[in-house]
Coordinates of N, CA and C in Angstrom, one line a residue:
M852 N -17.5 -0.3 36.0 CA -17.0 -0.4 34.6 C -17.8 -1.5 33.8
R853 N -18.3 -1.1 32.7 CA -19.1 -2.0 31.9 C -18.2 -2.9 31.1
R854 N -18.4 -4.2 31.2 CA -17.6 -5.1 30.4 C -18.5 -6.0 29.6
R855 N -18.3 -6.1 28.4 CA -19.2 -6.9 27.5 C -18.3 -7.7 26.5
W856 N -18.8 -8.9 26.3 CA -18.1 -9.8 25.4 C -19.1 -10.2 24.3
R857 N -18.6 -10.1 23.1 CA -19.5 -10.6 22.0 C -18.6 -11.6 21.1
G858 N -19.2 -12.7 20.9 CA -18.5 -13.7 20.0 C -19.3 -14.2 18.9
F859 N -18.9 -14.1 17.7 CA -19.6 -14.7 16.5 C -18.6 -15.6 15.8
G860 N -19.1 -16.7 15.4 CA -18.1 -17.6 14.8 C -18.6 -18.4 13.6
V861 N -18.1 -18.9 13.0 CA -18.0 -19.8 11.8 C -18.0 -18.9 10.6
A862 N -17.4 -18.1 10.3 CA -17.1 -17.4 9.0 C -15.9 -18.1 8.4
L863 N 1.0 -23.8 11.1 CA 0.9 -23.9 12.5 C 2.1 -23.4 13.1
S864 N 1.4 -22.5 13.9 CA 2.7 -21.9 14.2 C 2.9 -21.7 15.6
F865 N 1.9 -21.6 16.4 CA 2.0 -21.1 17.8 C 2.9 -19.9 17.9
W866 N 2.7 -19.1 16.9 CA 3.5 -17.9 16.7 C 2.9 -16.7 17.5
L867 N 3.7 -16.0 18.4 CA 3.2 -14.9 19.1 C 3.5 -13.6 18.4
W868 N 2.5 -12.8 18.1 CA 2.7 -11.6 17.3 C 3.6 -10.6 18.0
Q869 N 4.6 -10.2 17.2 CA 5.5 -9.2 17.8 C 6.2 -8.5 16.6
V870 N 6.4 -7.2 16.8 CA 7.1 -6.4 15.8 C 8.3 -5.9 16.5
A871 N 9.5 -6.2 16.0 CA 10.8 -5.7 16.5 C 11.2 -4.5 15.7
L872 N 11.3 -3.3 16.4 CA 11.6 -2.1 15.6 C 13.0 -2.1 15.2
S873 N 13.8 -3.0 15.6 CA 15.2 -3.1 15.1 C 15.3 -3.7 13.7
H874 N 14.2 -4.2 13.2 CA 14.1 -4.9 11.9 C 13.4 -4.0 10.9
T875 N 13.8 -4.0 9.7 CA 13.1 -3.4 8.6 C 11.9 -4.2 8.2
P876 N 10.9 -3.7 7.5 CA 9.8 -4.5 7.0 C 10.2 -5.6 6.1
G877 N 11.3 -5.3 5.3 CA 11.8 -6.4 4.4 C 12.3 -7.6 5.2
E878 N 12.6 -7.4 6.4 CA 13.2 -8.5 7.2 C 12.1 -9.2 8.1
W879 N 10.9 -8.6 8.1 CA 9.8 -9.3 8.8 C 9.4 -10.6 8.1
N880 N 8.9 -11.5 8.8 CA 8.4 -12.7 8.2 C 7.0 -12.5 7.5
A881 N 6.7 -13.4 6.7 CA 5.4 -13.2 5.9 C 4.2 -13.2 6.8
H882 N 4.3 -13.8 7.9 CA 3.2 -13.8 8.9 C 2.9 -12.4 9.4
T883 N 3.9 -11.7 9.8 CA 3.7 -10.3 10.3 C 3.1 -9.4 9.2
L884 N 3.7 -9.5 8.0 CA 3.2 -8.7 6.9 C 1.7 -9.0 6.6
R885 N 1.4 -10.3 6.7 CA 0.0 -10.7 6.4 C -1.0 -10.1 7.4
L886 N -0.6 -10.0 8.6 CA -1.5 -9.5 9.6 C -1.7 -8.0 9.4
H887 N -0.6 -7.3 9.0 CA -0.7 -5.8 8.8 C -1.6 -5.6 7.5
E888 N -1.4 -6.4 6.5 CA -2.2 -6.3 5.3 C -3.7 -6.5 5.6
M889 N -4.0 -7.5 6.4 CA -5.4 -7.7 6.8 C -5.9 -6.5 7.6
A890 N -5.1 -6.0 8.5 CA -5.5 -4.9 9.3 C -5.8 -3.7 8.4
V891 N -5.0 -3.4 7.4 CA -5.3 -2.3 6.5 C -6.6 -2.5 5.8
A892 N -6.8 -3.7 5.3 CA -8.0 -4.1 4.6 C -9.3 -3.9 5.5
I893 N -9.2 -4.3 6.7 CA -10.3 -4.1 7.6 C -10.5 -2.6 7.9
N894 N -9.4 -1.9 8.1 CA -9.6 -0.5 8.4 C -10.1 0.3 7.2
Q895 N -9.8 -0.1 6.0 CA -10.4 0.5 4.8 C -11.9 0.3 4.7
V896 N -12.4 -0.8 5.1 CA -13.8 -1.1 5.2 C -14.4 -0.2 6.3
R897 N -13.8 -0.1 7.4 CA -14.4 0.7 8.5 C -14.4 2.2 8.1
V898 N -13.3 2.7 7.6 CA -13.2 4.1 7.2 C -14.3 4.5 6.2
A899 N -14.5 3.5 5.2 CA -15.5 3.7 4.2 C -16.9 3.9 4.7
Q900 N -17.1 3.3 5.9 CA -18.4 3.3 6.6 C -18.4 4.5 7.6
G901 N -17.4 5.3 7.6 CA -17.4 6.5 8.5 C -17.0 6.1 9.9
L902 N -16.3 5.0 10.1 CA -15.9 4.5 11.4 C -14.4 4.6 11.6
P903 N -13.9 4.8 12.8 CA -12.4 4.9 13.0 C -11.7 3.6 12.7
P904 N -10.4 3.7 12.3 CA -9.6 2.5 12.1 C -9.2 1.9 13.4
L905 N -8.9 0.7 13.4 CA -8.5 -0.1 14.6 C -7.0 -0.2 14.6
K906 N -6.4 -0.2 15.8 CA -5.0 -0.3 16.0 C -4.6 -1.7 16.5
L907 N -3.7 -2.4 15.8 CA -3.3 -3.7 16.2 C -2.6 -3.6 17.6
N908 N -3.1 -4.5 18.4 CA -2.6 -4.6 19.8 C -1.9 -5.9 20.0
P909 N -0.7 -5.9 20.5 CA 0.1 -7.2 20.6 C -0.6 -8.2 21.5
D910 N -1.2 -7.8 22.6 CA -1.9 -8.8 23.5 C -3.1 -9.4 22.8
L911 N -3.9 -8.6 22.1 CA -5.0 -9.2 21.4 C -4.6 -10.1 20.3
C912 N -3.4 -9.7 19.6 CA -2.9 -10.6 18.6 C -2.5 -12.0 19.1
R913 N -1.9 -12.0 20.3 CA -1.5 -13.2 21.0 C -2.8 -14.1 21.3
A914 N -3.8 -13.4 21.8 CA -5.1 -14.1 22.0 C -5.7 -14.7 20.8
A915 N -5.7 -13.9 19.7 CA -6.2 -14.3 18.4 C -5.4 -15.5 17.8
Q916 N -4.1 -15.4 17.9 CA -3.2 -16.4 17.3 C -3.4 -17.7 18.1
L917 N -3.6 -17.7 19.4 CA -3.8 -18.9 20.2 C -5.0 -19.6 19.6
M918 N -6.1 -18.8 19.3 CA -7.3 -19.5 18.9 C -7.2 -20.0 17.5
S919 N -6.6 -19.3 16.5 CA -6.5 -19.8 15.2 C -5.6 -21.0 15.1
D920 N -4.5 -21.1 15.9 CA -3.7 -22.2 16.0 C -4.5 -23.4 16.5
E921 N -5.3 -23.2 17.5 CA -6.0 -24.4 18.1 C -7.1 -24.9 17.2
I922 N -7.8 -24.0 16.5 CA -8.8 -24.5 15.6 C -8.2 -25.5 14.5
L923 N -7.1 -25.1 14.0 CA -6.5 -26.0 13.0 C -5.9 -27.3 13.6
L924 N -5.4 -27.2 14.8 CA -4.8 -28.4 15.4 C -5.8 -29.3 15.9
T925 N -7.0 -28.8 16.4 CA -8.0 -29.7 16.9 C -9.1 -30.1 15.9
G926 N -9.2 -29.2 14.9 CA -10.3 -29.4 13.9 C -11.6 -29.1 14.4
R927 N -11.7 -28.4 15.6 CA -13.0 -28.0 16.2 C -13.1 -26.5 16.0
F928 N -14.2 -26.1 15.4 CA -14.5 -24.6 15.1 C -15.5 -24.1 16.1
G929 N -15.1 -23.1 16.9 CA -16.0 -22.5 17.8 C -15.3 -21.5 18.7
H930 N -16.0 -20.8 19.5 CA -15.4 -19.7 20.3 C -14.8 -20.2 21.7
L931 N -15.1 -21.5 22.0 CA -14.5 -22.0 23.2 C -13.2 -22.8 22.9
D932 N -12.1 -22.5 23.6 CA -10.9 -23.3 23.3 C -10.9 -24.6 24.1
S933 N -9.8 -25.4 24.0 CA -9.8 -26.7 24.6 C -9.9 -26.6 26.1
E934 N -9.6 -25.4 26.7 CA -9.7 -25.2 28.2 C -11.0 -24.7 28.6
G935 N -11.9 -24.5 27.6 CA -13.2 -24.0 27.9 C -13.3 -22.5 28.0
R936 N -12.2 -21.8 27.5 CA -12.1 -20.3 27.7 C -12.7 -19.6 26.5
R937 N -13.4 -18.5 26.7 CA -13.9 -17.7 25.6 C -12.8 -16.6 25.4
A938 N -13.1 -15.7 24.4 CA -12.2 -14.7 24.0 C -11.9 -13.8 25.2
D939 N -12.9 -13.5 26.0 CA -12.6 -12.6 27.1 C -11.6 -13.2 28.1
A940 N -11.6 -14.4 28.4 CA -10.7 -15.1 29.3 C -9.3 -15.1 28.6
R941 N -9.2 -15.4 27.3 CA -8.0 -15.4 26.6 C -7.3 -14.0 26.6
A942 N -8.1 -13.0 26.4 CA -7.6 -11.7 26.3 C -7.0 -11.3 27.7
R943 N -7.7 -11.6 28.7 CA -7.2 -11.3 30.1 C -5.9 -12.1 30.4
M944 N -5.9 -13.3 29.9 CA -4.7 -14.2 30.1 C -3.4 -13.5 29.5
F945 N -3.6 -12.7 28.5 CA -2.4 -12.0 27.9 C -2.3 -10.6 28.4
G946 N -3.1 -10.2 29.4 CA -2.9 -8.9 30.0 C -3.8 -7.8 29.5
Y947 N -4.8 -8.1 28.7 CA -5.7 -7.1 28.1 C -6.9 -7.0 28.9
E948 N -7.0 -5.9 29.7 CA -8.2 -5.7 30.5 C -9.1 -4.7 29.7
F949 N -10.2 -5.3 29.3 CA -11.0 -4.6 28.3 C -12.3 -4.0 28.9
D950 N -12.8 -3.0 28.2 CA -14.2 -2.5 28.5 C -15.2 -3.1 27.5
W951 N -14.8 -3.3 26.3 CA -15.6 -4.0 25.3 C -14.7 -5.0 24.6
L952 N -15.3 -6.1 24.2 CA -14.5 -7.2 23.5 C -15.4 -8.0 22.6
G953 N -14.9 -8.4 21.4 CA -15.6 -9.2 20.5 C -14.7 -10.1 19.7
E954 N -15.2 -11.1 19.1 CA -14.3 -12.0 18.4 C -15.0 -12.5 17.1
N955 N -14.3 -12.5 16.0 CA -14.7 -13.1 14.7 C -13.7 -14.2 14.3
L956 N -14.3 -15.3 13.8 CA -13.4 -16.4 13.3 C -13.8 -16.8 11.9
A957 N -12.9 -17.2 11.1 CA -13.2 -17.6 9.7 C -12.2 -18.7 9.4
A958 N -12.7 -19.8 8.9 CA -11.8 -21.0 8.6 C -12.2 -21.5 7.2
G959 N -11.2 -21.9 6.5 CA -11.4 -22.6 5.2 C -11.3 -21.7 4.0
Q960 N -11.2 -20.4 4.2 CA -11.1 -19.5 3.1 C -9.7 -19.6 2.5
S961 N -9.6 -19.4 1.2 CA -8.3 -19.5 0.5 C -7.4 -18.4 0.7
N962 N -7.9 -17.2 1.0 CA -7.0 -16.0 1.2 C -7.7 -15.0 2.2
A963 N -7.0 -14.0 2.5 CA -7.5 -13.0 3.5 C -8.7 -12.3 2.9
E964 N -8.7 -12.0 1.6 CA -9.8 -11.2 1.0 C -11.1 -12.0 1.2
R965 N -11.0 -13.3 1.0 CA -12.3 -14.1 1.1 C -12.7 -14.3 2.6
A966 N -11.7 -14.3 3.5 CA -12.1 -14.4 4.9 C -12.8 -13.1 5.3
L967 N -12.2 -11.9 4.9 CA -12.9 -10.7 5.2 C -14.2 -10.6 4.6
Q968 N -14.4 -11.0 3.4 CA -15.7 -11.0 2.7 C -16.7 -11.9 3.4
A969 N -16.2 -13.0 4.0 CA -17.1 -13.9 4.7 C -17.7 -13.2 5.9
W970 N -16.8 -12.5 6.6 CA -17.3 -11.7 7.8 C -18.3 -10.6 7.4
L971 N -18.0 -9.9 6.3 CA -18.9 -8.9 5.8 C -20.2 -9.4 5.3
N972 N -20.2 -10.6 4.8 CA -21.5 -11.2 4.3 C -22.4 -11.8 5.4
S973 N -21.8 -11.9 6.6 CA -22.6 -12.4 7.8 C -23.0 -11.2 8.6
L974 N -24.3 -11.1 8.9 CA -24.8 -10.0 9.6 C -24.1 -9.8 11.0
S975 N -24.0 -10.9 11.7 CA -23.5 -10.8 13.1 C -22.0 -10.5 13.0
H976 N -21.2 -11.1 12.1 CA -19.8 -10.8 12.0 C -19.6 -9.4 11.5
R977 N -20.4 -8.9 10.6 CA -20.3 -7.5 10.1 C -20.6 -6.5 11.2
E978 N -21.6 -6.8 12.0 CA -21.9 -5.9 13.2 C -20.7 -5.8 14.1
N979 N -20.1 -7.0 14.3 CA -18.9 -7.0 15.2 C -17.8 -6.2 14.6
L980 N -17.5 -6.4 13.3 CA -16.3 -5.8 12.7 C -16.6 -4.3 12.5
L981 N -17.8 -3.8 12.4 CA -18.1 -2.4 12.2 C -18.7 -1.8 13.5
N982 N -18.4 -2.4 14.6 CA -18.9 -1.8 15.9 C -18.0 -0.6 16.2
P983 N -18.6 0.6 16.4 CA -17.9 1.8 16.7 C -17.3 1.8 18.1
A984 N -17.7 0.9 18.9 CA -17.2 0.9 20.3 C -15.7 0.4 20.4
Y985 N -15.2 -0.2 19.3 CA -13.9 -0.8 19.3 C -12.9 0.2 18.8
C986 N -11.7 0.2 19.3 CA -10.6 1.0 18.8 C -9.3 0.2 18.6
E987 N -9.2 -1.1 19.1 CA -8.1 -1.9 18.9 C -8.5 -3.3 18.4
M988 N -7.6 -4.0 17.9 CA -7.9 -5.4 17.5 C -6.6 -6.2 17.5
G989 N -6.9 -7.5 17.6 CA -5.8 -8.5 17.4 C -6.2 -9.4 16.2
L990 N -5.2 -9.8 15.5 CA -5.4 -10.8 14.4 C -4.5 -12.0 14.6
G991 N -5.0 -13.1 14.2 CA -4.2 -14.3 14.2 C -4.5 -15.1 12.9
Y992 N -3.4 -15.7 12.3 CA -3.6 -16.5 11.1 C -2.8 -17.7 11.2
T993 N -3.4 -18.8 10.9 CA -2.7 -20.1 10.9 C -3.0 -20.9 9.6
Q994 N -2.0 -21.5 9.1 CA -2.2 -22.4 7.9 C -1.5 -23.7 8.2
L995 N -2.3 -24.8 8.0 CA -1.7 -26.1 8.3 C -2.2 -27.1 7.2
I996 N -1.3 -27.5 6.3 CA -1.7 -28.4 5.2 C -2.1 -29.7 5.8
G997 N -3.2 -30.2 5.3 CA -3.7 -31.5 5.8 C -4.7 -31.4 6.9
S998 N -4.9 -30.2 7.5 CA -5.8 -30.0 8.5 C -7.2 -30.0 8.0
R999 N -8.2 -30.0 8.8 CA -9.6 -30.0 8.4 C -10.0 -28.8 7.6
F1000 N -9.5 -27.6 8.1 CA -9.9 -26.4 7.4 C -8.8 -25.8 6.5
G1001 N -7.6 -26.2 6.7 CA -6.5 -25.7 5.9 C -5.9 -24.4 6.4
S1002 N -6.8 -23.4 6.7 CA -6.3 -22.1 7.2 C -7.4 -21.5 8.1
C1003 N -7.0 -20.6 8.9 CA -7.9 -20.0 9.8 C -7.5 -18.6 10.2
W1004 N -8.5 -17.6 10.2 CA -8.2 -16.3 10.7 C -9.0 -16.1 12.0
A1005 N -8.4 -15.4 12.9 CA -9.1 -15.0 14.2 C -8.9 -13.5 14.4
Q1006 N -10.0 -12.9 14.7 CA -10.0 -11.4 15.0 C -10.6 -11.2 16.4
V1007 N -9.8 -10.5 17.2 CA -10.4 -10.1 18.6 C -10.4 -8.6 18.6
L1008 N -11.6 -8.0 18.8 CA -11.7 -6.6 18.8 C -11.9 -6.1 20.3
G1009 N -11.4 -4.9 20.6 CA -11.5 -4.5 22.0 C -11.3 -3.0 22.1
S1010 N -11.7 -2.5 23.3 CA -11.4 -1.2 23.7 C -11.2 -1.2 25.2
R1011 N -10.4 -0.2 25.7 CA -10.1 -0.1 27.1 C -10.4 1.3 27.6
V1012 N -10.8 1.4 28.9 CA -11.1 2.7 29.5 C -9.8 3.5 29.6
G1013 N -9.8 4.8 29.1 CA -8.7 5.6 29.2 C -7.6 5.4 28.2
V1014 N -7.8 4.5 27.2 CA -6.8 4.2 26.2 C -7.3 4.7 24.9
Y1015 N -6.5 5.6 24.3 CA -6.9 6.3 23.0 C -5.8 6.1 22.0
P1016 N -5.8 5.1 21.2 CA -4.7 4.8 20.3 C -4.5 5.8 19.2
L1017 N -3.3 5.9 18.7 CA -3.0 6.7 17.5 C -2.7 5.7 16.4
V1018 N -3.3 5.9 15.2 CA -3.1 5.0 14.0 C -2.5 5.8 12.9
I1019 N -1.4 5.3 12.3 CA -0.8 5.9 11.2 C -1.1 5.1 9.9
N1020 N -1.6 5.8 8.9 CA -1.9 5.2 7.6 C -2.6 3.8 7.7
L1021 N -3.7 3.8 8.5 CA -4.6 2.7 8.7 C -3.8 1.4 9.2
D1022 N -2.7 1.7 9.9 CA -1.8 0.7 10.5 C -1.0 -0.1 9.5
A1023 N -0.7 0.6 8.4 CA 0.3 0.0 7.4 C 1.6 -0.1 8.0
P1024 N 2.4 -1.1 7.6 CA 3.8 -1.3 8.3 C 4.8 -0.3 7.8
F1025 N 4.6 0.2 6.5 CA 5.6 1.1 6.0 C 5.0 2.2 5.1
T1026 N 5.8 3.2 4.8 CA 5.3 4.3 3.9 C 6.4 4.6 3.0
D1027 N 6.1 5.1 1.8 CA 7.1 5.6 0.8 C 7.3 7.1 0.8
T1028 N 6.5 7.8 1.6 CA 6.6 9.2 1.7 C 6.5 9.6 3.2
P1029 N 7.2 10.7 3.6 CA 7.1 11.2 5.0 C 5.7 11.8 5.3
E1030 N 4.9 12.1 4.3 CA 3.6 12.6 4.6 C 2.7 11.5 4.9
V1031 N 2.1 11.5 6.1 CA 1.3 10.4 6.6 C -0.1 10.9 7.1
E1032 N -1.0 10.0 7.2 CA -2.3 10.3 7.7 C -2.4 9.7 9.1
L1033 N -2.9 10.6 10.0 CA -3.1 10.1 11.4 C -4.5 10.1 11.7
Y1034 N -4.9 9.1 12.6 CA -6.2 9.0 13.2 C -6.0 9.0 14.7
V1035 N -6.6 10.0 15.4 CA -6.4 10.1 16.8 C -7.7 9.7 17.6
H1036 N -7.7 8.5 18.2 CA -8.8 8.1 19.0 C -8.9 9.0 20.2
G1037 N -10.0 9.4 20.6 CA -10.2 10.2 21.8 C -10.2 11.7 21.6
A1038 N -9.9 12.1 20.4 CA -9.8 13.6 20.1 C -11.2 14.2 20.3
E1039 N -12.2 13.4 20.1 CA -13.6 14.0 20.3 C -13.9 14.3 21.7
Y1040 N -13.1 13.8 22.7 CA -13.3 14.1 24.1 C -12.4 15.1 24.6
A1041 N -11.4 15.5 23.8 CA -10.3 16.3 24.3 C -10.6 17.8 24.2
R1042 N -9.9 18.6 25.0 CA -10.0 20.1 24.9 C -8.8 20.6 24.0
A1043 N -7.7 19.9 24.0 CA -6.6 20.3 23.2 C -5.7 19.1 22.9
M1044 N -4.9 19.2 21.9 CA -3.9 18.1 21.6 C -2.6 18.7 21.1
R1045 N -1.6 17.9 21.2 CA -0.3 18.3 20.6 C 0.4 17.0 20.1
L1046 N 1.4 17.2 19.2 CA 2.0 16.1 18.6 C 3.5 16.3 18.6
S1047 N 4.3 15.1 18.4 CA 5.7 15.2 18.4 C 6.3 14.0 17.6
N1048 N 7.4 14.2 17.0 CA 8.1 13.1 16.3 C 9.2 12.4 17.1
D1049 N 9.4 12.9 18.4 CA 10.4 12.3 19.2 C 10.0 12.2 20.7
G1050 N 8.8 12.7 21.0 CA 8.3 12.6 22.4 C 9.0 13.6 23.3
I1051 N 9.8 14.5 22.7 CA 10.5 15.6 23.5 C 10.1 17.0 23.0
H1052 N 10.2 17.1 21.7 CA 9.9 18.4 21.1 C 8.4 18.4 20.6
W1053 N 7.6 19.2 21.2 CA 6.1 19.1 20.9 C 5.7 20.3 20.1
S1054 N 4.6 20.1 19.3 CA 3.9 21.2 18.7 C 3.2 22.0 19.8
D1055 N 2.7 23.2 19.4 CA 1.8 23.9 20.4 C 0.5 23.1 20.6
W1056 N -0.1 23.4 21.7 CA -1.4 22.8 22.0 C -2.3 23.4 20.9
Q1057 N -3.2 22.6 20.3 CA -4.1 23.0 19.3 C -5.4 22.4 19.4
P1058 N -6.4 22.9 18.7 CA -7.8 22.2 18.8 C -7.7 20.8 18.4
P1059 N -8.3 19.9 19.0 CA -8.2 18.5 18.7 C -8.9 18.1 17.4
A1060 N -8.3 17.2 16.7 CA -8.8 16.7 15.4 C -8.6 15.2 15.4
T1061 N -9.6 14.5 14.9 CA -9.5 13.0 14.8 C -8.6 12.6 13.7
Q1062 N -8.6 13.4 12.6 CA -7.9 13.0 11.4 C -7.0 14.2 11.0
L1063 N -5.8 14.0 10.6 CA -4.9 15.1 10.2 C -3.7 14.5 9.4
R1064 N -3.1 15.3 8.6 CA -1.9 14.9 7.9 C -0.7 15.4 8.8
W1065 N 0.4 14.6 8.8 CA 1.6 14.8 9.6 C 2.8 14.5 8.8
R1066 N 3.9 15.2 9.0 CA 5.1 15.0 8.3 C 6.1 14.3 9.2
L1067 N 6.7 13.2 8.8 CA 7.7 12.5 9.5 C 9.1 13.1 9.1
P1068 N 10.1 12.9 9.9 CA 11.5 13.2 9.4 C 11.7 12.5 8.1
S1069 N 12.6 13.1 7.3 CA 12.7 12.6 5.9 C 13.7 11.4 5.8
E1070 N 14.5 11.1 6.9 CA 15.4 10.0 6.8 C 14.7 8.7 6.8
P1071 N 15.1 7.8 5.9 CA 14.5 6.4 5.9 C 14.8 5.7 7.2
G1072 N 13.8 4.9 7.6 CA 14.0 4.1 8.8 C 12.7 4.2 9.7
W1073 N 12.7 3.7 10.9 CA 11.6 3.7 11.8 C 11.3 5.1 12.3
H1074 N 10.1 5.5 12.3 CA 9.7 6.8 12.9 C 8.5 6.6 13.8
T1075 N 8.5 7.2 14.9 CA 7.4 7.2 15.9 C 6.7 8.5 16.0
V1076 N 5.4 8.6 16.0 CA 4.7 9.8 16.2 C 4.0 9.7 17.5
Y1077 N 4.0 10.8 18.3 CA 3.4 10.8 19.6 C 2.3 11.8 19.6
V1078 N 1.3 11.6 20.4 CA 0.2 12.5 20.6 C -0.2 12.6 22.0
Q1079 N -0.5 13.8 22.5 CA -1.0 14.0 23.8 C -2.4 14.7 23.8
L1080 N -3.3 14.2 24.5 CA -4.7 14.8 24.6 C -4.9 15.3 26.0
Q1081 N -5.5 16.5 26.1 CA -6.0 17.0 27.3 C -7.5 16.7 27.4
I1082 N -7.8 15.9 28.4 CA -9.2 15.5 28.5 C -9.7 15.9 29.9
G1083 N -10.8 16.7 30.0 CA -11.4 17.1 31.2 C -10.7 18.5 31.6
G1084 N -11.1 19.0 32.8 CA -10.5 20.2 33.3 C -11.2 21.4 32.7
S1085 N -10.7 22.6 33.0 CA -11.2 23.9 32.5 C -10.2 24.6 31.6
P1086 N -10.6 25.2 30.5 CA -9.7 25.8 29.6 C -9.0 27.0 30.2
L1087 N -7.7 27.2 29.9 CA -6.9 28.4 30.3 C -6.5 29.2 29.1
A1088 N -6.2 30.5 29.3 CA -5.8 31.3 28.2 C -4.6 30.8 27.4
S1089 N -3.7 30.1 28.1 CA -2.5 29.5 27.4 C -2.8 28.4 26.4
G1090 N -4.0 28.0 26.4 CA -4.4 26.9 25.5 C -4.4 25.5 26.3
E1091 N -3.8 25.5 27.5 CA -3.8 24.3 28.3 C -5.1 24.4 29.1
A1092 N -5.3 23.3 29.9 CA -6.5 23.2 30.8 C -6.1 22.9 32.2
S1093 N -6.8 23.5 33.1 CA -6.5 23.2 34.5 C -7.2 21.9 34.9
N1094 N -6.5 21.2 35.7 CA -7.0 19.9 36.2 C -7.3 18.9 35.1
A1095 N -6.8 19.1 33.9 CA -7.0 18.2 32.8 C -6.1 17.0 33.0
Q1096 N -6.5 15.8 32.6 CA -5.7 14.7 32.5 C -5.1 14.6 31.1
V1097 N -3.8 14.3 31.0 CA -3.1 14.2 29.7 C -3.0 12.7 29.4
Y1098 N -3.5 12.3 28.3 CA -3.4 10.9 27.8 C -2.4 10.9 26.6
E1099 N -1.5 10.0 26.6 CA -0.5 9.9 25.5 C -0.6 8.6 24.8
A1100 N -0.4 8.7 23.5 CA -0.3 7.5 22.6 C 0.7 7.7 21.6
S1101 N 1.1 6.6 20.9 CA 2.1 6.7 19.9 C 1.9 5.5 18.9
D1102 N 2.5 5.7 17.7 CA 2.4 4.6 16.7 C 3.7 4.8 15.9
S1103 N 4.2 3.7 15.3 CA 5.4 3.7 14.5 C 5.2 3.2 13.1
I1104 N 6.0 3.7 12.2 CA 5.9 3.3 10.8 C 7.3 3.4 10.2
Y1105 N 7.6 2.5 9.2 CA 8.9 2.5 8.6 C 8.8 3.3 7.3
L1106 N 9.7 4.3 7.2 CA 9.8 5.1 5.9 C 10.9 4.5 5.0
R1107 N 10.5 4.0 3.9 CA 11.4 3.3 2.9 C 12.1 4.3 2.1

């Protein structure tokens, strides 16, 4: 397995990223919403360049948050933390076994838009952010008044063998309509795909598509969409494939 790490840098909370599905977006703290807003902004840039959107991964968010916290607490800006660990070691520390991994850091910008623009204005950061090899990312944000930089963003990008995320509405936290846009990573490798709103009742197997519209149940609240991909094997008349491996992914969004 090829493992590659790329780090580019110089573009308080000790808070560990987590979304509790028992809460509505209105009950989320500002930190959680800020991460999702940044994720959507990043994905808008990627999609505009013909690249797939990235799915926020909790383990990568923990690794990113650890770094953004430390940069503000220590006043040292760089890709090595105080223990001498790079992003690859921090990702593994939180259980993320990657195939590809990269890191972007930005400190001192007054808001998320300027941090993202700083990455896009830097050739190395831009290449990292727009790398088609990635399908997941973690984000960390820390603000500490009186610190050397004031605020810091950390982004850890990654992909894993055999992991094909599903992304709803560019990873927005909520939607005002049950009609949503799906992006299915791995569809380009699949023989067939099917979808479900509950993981029990599935659509028929159909030709795979990376992007499609999907309808959630109309009741307000949390909704999860599931996708299964048949990858490998030989096609059968039933639409299924013999000896194919089925990969499943899901994503959740709150219908207001």
